[in-house]
XYZ file of N, CA and C in Angstrom:
297
model
N 9.471 -50.454 50.657
C 8.914 -51.196 49.554
C 9.783 -51.041 48.311
N 9.906 -52.092 47.605
C 10.713 -52.066 46.398
C 9.873 -51.533 45.241
N 10.528 -50.795 44.375
C 9.830 -50.297 43.196
C 9.639 -51.443 42.204
N 8.386 -51.700 41.871
C 8.065 -52.767 40.933
C 7.741 -52.129 39.596
N 8.465 -52.552 38.575
C 8.187 -52.016 37.245
C 7.081 -52.840 36.600
N 6.113 -52.134 36.110
C 4.997 -52.807 35.443
C 5.187 -52.725 33.939
N 4.741 -53.754 33.291
C 4.819 -53.755 31.836
C 3.817 -52.735 31.293
N 4.191 -52.008 30.263
C 3.252 -51.033 29.692
C 2.052 -51.754 29.076
N 0.894 -51.103 29.174
C -0.316 -51.698 28.604
C -0.237 -51.663 27.079
N -0.516 -52.775 26.490
C -0.497 -52.888 25.043
C -1.914 -52.642 24.538
N -2.034 -51.751 23.600
C -3.354 -51.458 23.037
C -3.794 -52.633 22.171
N -4.883 -53.260 22.557
C -5.406 -54.384 21.786
C -6.700 -53.976 21.116
N -6.972 -54.623 20.026
C -8.221 -54.343 19.336
C -9.373 -54.972 20.102
N -10.536 -54.321 20.127
C -11.685 -54.932 20.801
C -12.146 -56.164 20.035
N -12.834 -57.088 20.691
C -13.281 -58.303 19.998
C -14.318 -57.967 18.924
N -14.335 -58.785 17.898
C -15.271 -58.582 16.796
C -16.654 -59.033 17.243
N -17.616 -58.138 17.203
C -18.960 -58.450 17.668
C -19.918 -58.784 16.535
N -19.581 -58.381 15.307
C -20.469 -58.695 14.199
C -19.669 -58.779 12.911
N -20.241 -59.432 11.927
C -19.659 -59.540 10.599
C -20.764 -59.213 9.621
N -20.435 -58.430 8.617
C -21.439 -58.082 7.617
C -21.682 -59.261 6.685
N -22.875 -59.333 6.195
C -23.254 -60.359 5.241
C -24.302 -59.809 4.308
N -24.661 -60.576 3.317
C -25.682 -60.118 2.383
C -26.652 -61.252 2.079
N -27.877 -60.873 1.835
C -28.932 -61.805 1.446
C -28.712 -62.161 -0.015
N -28.644 -63.449 -0.323
C -28.428 -63.891 -1.696
C -29.760 -64.249 -2.341
N -30.475 -65.183 -1.739
C -31.760 -65.616 -2.279
C -32.481 -66.451 -1.236
N -33.714 -66.798 -1.526
C -34.418 -67.760 -0.690
C -34.037 -69.167 -1.136
N -34.168 -70.122 -0.231
C -33.944 -71.522 -0.583
C -35.038 -71.923 -1.562
N -34.643 -72.594 -2.649
C -35.646 -72.910 -3.670
C -35.215 -74.075 -4.543
N -36.177 -74.565 -5.299
C -35.916 -75.542 -6.349
C -36.319 -74.872 -7.657
N -36.388 -75.645 -8.725
C -36.790 -75.035 -9.996
C -38.224 -74.536 -9.963
N -39.091 -75.232 -9.247
C -40.504 -74.882 -9.271
C -40.968 -74.145 -8.010
N -40.366 -74.439 -6.861
C -40.857 -73.896 -5.594
C -39.809 -73.034 -4.906
N -40.310 -72.033 -4.198
C -39.450 -71.173 -3.392
C -39.924 -71.217 -1.949
N -38.979 -71.399 -1.007
C -39.332 -71.477 0.407
C -38.943 -70.164 1.086
N -39.937 -69.330 1.388
C -39.675 -67.989 1.895
C -39.260 -67.974 3.362
N -39.350 -69.083 4.068
C -38.975 -69.110 5.477
C -37.500 -69.453 5.677
N -36.767 -69.731 4.606
C -35.367 -70.124 4.703
C -34.561 -69.325 3.680
N -33.596 -68.518 4.151
C -32.810 -67.662 3.273
C -31.384 -68.182 3.146
N -30.740 -67.829 2.039
C -29.334 -68.142 1.818
C -28.562 -66.834 1.942
N -27.543 -66.834 2.801
C -26.759 -65.637 3.083
C -25.314 -65.832 2.654
N -24.639 -64.733 2.297
C -23.202 -64.741 2.034
C -22.541 -63.896 3.108
N -21.730 -64.515 3.966
C -21.063 -63.821 5.063
C -19.655 -63.444 4.611
N -19.244 -62.205 4.888
C -17.920 -61.727 4.491
C -16.827 -62.581 5.124
N -15.867 -63.005 4.319
C -14.732 -63.762 4.820
C -14.971 -65.248 4.951
N -16.152 -65.724 4.597
C -16.460 -67.153 4.673
C -16.462 -67.704 3.253
N -15.441 -68.503 2.937
C -15.293 -68.998 1.570
C -15.254 -70.511 1.473
N -15.345 -71.225 2.600
C -15.300 -72.682 2.545
C -16.202 -73.244 3.641
N -16.486 -74.544 3.528
C -17.327 -75.192 4.533
C -16.654 -75.222 5.895
N -15.316 -75.244 5.928
C -14.597 -75.248 7.202
C -14.785 -73.915 7.945
N -14.902 -72.820 7.195
C -15.112 -71.506 7.811
C -16.502 -71.375 8.421
N -17.462 -72.137 7.923
C -18.841 -72.026 8.385
C -19.002 -72.573 9.803
N -18.153 -73.506 10.193
C -18.311 -74.167 11.496
C -18.356 -73.176 12.652
N -17.610 -72.077 12.568
C -17.622 -71.074 13.634
C -18.990 -70.404 13.748
N -19.661 -70.199 12.631
C -20.918 -69.446 12.610
C -22.158 -70.296 12.865
N -22.037 -71.609 12.842
C -23.197 -72.471 13.050
C -23.819 -72.207 14.419
N -25.124 -71.951 14.426
C -25.832 -71.677 15.669
C -25.831 -70.219 16.071
N -25.040 -69.377 15.398
C -24.995 -67.962 15.739
C -26.249 -67.256 15.209
N -26.627 -66.187 15.888
C -27.820 -65.430 15.496
C -27.484 -64.444 14.380
N -28.483 -64.167 13.543
C -28.345 -63.260 12.418
C -29.447 -62.217 12.533
N -29.129 -60.964 12.242
C -30.123 -59.892 12.282
C -30.197 -59.230 10.917
N -31.401 -59.154 10.353
C -31.646 -58.394 9.135
C -32.282 -57.082 9.571
N -31.541 -55.983 9.441
C -31.992 -54.684 9.917
C -32.390 -53.851 8.702
N -33.585 -53.264 8.748
C -34.041 -52.432 7.646
C -34.765 -51.209 8.196
N -34.918 -50.217 7.359
C -35.537 -48.958 7.757
C -36.912 -48.865 7.109
N -37.941 -48.729 7.929
C -39.314 -48.694 7.441
C -39.744 -47.254 7.158
N -40.884 -47.117 6.520
C -41.397 -45.790 6.188
C -41.928 -45.081 7.421
N -42.651 -45.802 8.270
C -43.235 -45.198 9.464
C -42.626 -45.813 10.716
N -42.549 -44.995 11.744
C -41.982 -45.447 13.009
C -42.946 -46.358 13.737
N -42.374 -47.275 14.484
C -43.146 -48.211 15.282
C -42.750 -47.997 16.746
N -43.677 -48.295 17.653
C -43.468 -47.926 19.042
C -42.864 -48.968 19.947
N -42.022 -49.869 19.460
C -41.433 -50.884 20.329
C -39.919 -50.817 20.288
N -39.277 -51.059 21.440
C -37.824 -51.232 21.533
C -37.058 -50.095 20.860
N -37.296 -48.867 21.285
C -36.652 -47.729 20.676
C -36.208 -46.726 21.734
N -35.350 -45.816 21.344
C -34.900 -44.775 22.263
C -35.599 -43.449 22.010
N -36.186 -43.259 20.858
C -36.848 -42.006 20.520
C -38.236 -42.004 21.133
N -38.585 -40.916 21.806
C -39.893 -40.851 22.452
C -40.792 -39.866 21.719
N -42.027 -40.256 21.511
C -43.039 -39.414 20.892
C -44.335 -39.690 21.635
N -44.901 -38.657 22.251
C -46.120 -38.799 23.053
C -45.941 -39.853 24.142
N -44.806 -39.788 24.844
C -44.470 -40.726 25.922
C -44.366 -42.172 25.453
N -44.180 -42.386 24.156
C -43.958 -43.723 23.609
C -42.635 -43.709 22.861
N -41.928 -44.813 22.903
C -40.684 -44.920 22.161
C -40.988 -45.367 20.735
N -40.408 -44.662 19.759
C -40.648 -45.010 18.363
C -39.326 -45.103 17.608
N -39.323 -45.886 16.540
C -38.136 -46.029 15.698
C -38.563 -46.507 14.319
N -37.804 -46.082 13.302
C -38.071 -46.544 11.949
C -37.304 -47.822 11.631
N -36.359 -48.191 12.481
C -35.564 -49.394 12.227
C -36.299 -50.628 12.725
N -36.290 -51.679 11.917
C -36.917 -52.939 12.282
C -35.893 -54.056 12.117
N -36.111 -55.155 12.813
C -35.153 -56.267 12.799
C -35.899 -57.583 12.615
N -35.366 -58.446 11.773
C -35.836 -59.824 11.639
C -34.679 -60.710 12.072
N -34.903 -61.546 13.081
C -33.860 -62.399 13.638
C -33.892 -63.781 13.024
N -32.725 -64.405 12.900
C -32.613 -65.761 12.378
C -31.403 -66.453 12.982
N -31.080 -67.614 12.441
C -29.970 -68.418 12.960
C -29.286 -69.127 11.793
N -27.962 -69.226 11.868
C -27.195 -69.960 10.856
C -27.389 -71.454 11.127
N -27.930 -72.196 10.158
C -28.252 -73.595 10.349
C -27.227 -74.551 9.740
N -26.807 -74.239 8.493
C -25.893 -75.149 7.818
C -25.248 -74.432 6.641
N -24.238 -75.053 6.059
C -23.562 -74.510 4.879
C -24.390 -74.816 3.642
N -24.186 -74.020 2.592
C -24.889 -74.231 1.335
C -23.852 -74.334 0.223
N -23.878 -75.396 -0.525
C -22.933 -75.565 -1.626
C -21.638 -76.214 -1.182
N -20.665 -76.219 -2.078
C -19.401 -76.907 -1.823
C -18.293 -75.979 -1.359
N -18.453 -74.685 -1.545
C -17.370 -73.779 -1.130
C -17.908 -72.549 -0.441
């Protein structure tokens, strides 16, 4: 058998699984505020063309509560899983503003 030289493995960065963002405000007019629709600022998104990649993607608002809740957790207490972290899920629907 002939010795086959293999190319060395190149260390590549893992794919990006999430991007940080921040809650700006609820969608509103001068008189009314709509609490079911939020406006977010995603890091690195500065134009309407950048938003096209994120349209339809899921968004998670993760917060830490005062008391633990017994669903979807790894910590067990009295044979129940508990966690103080809670999540509100949403979806990117459209761009807001001109830039």
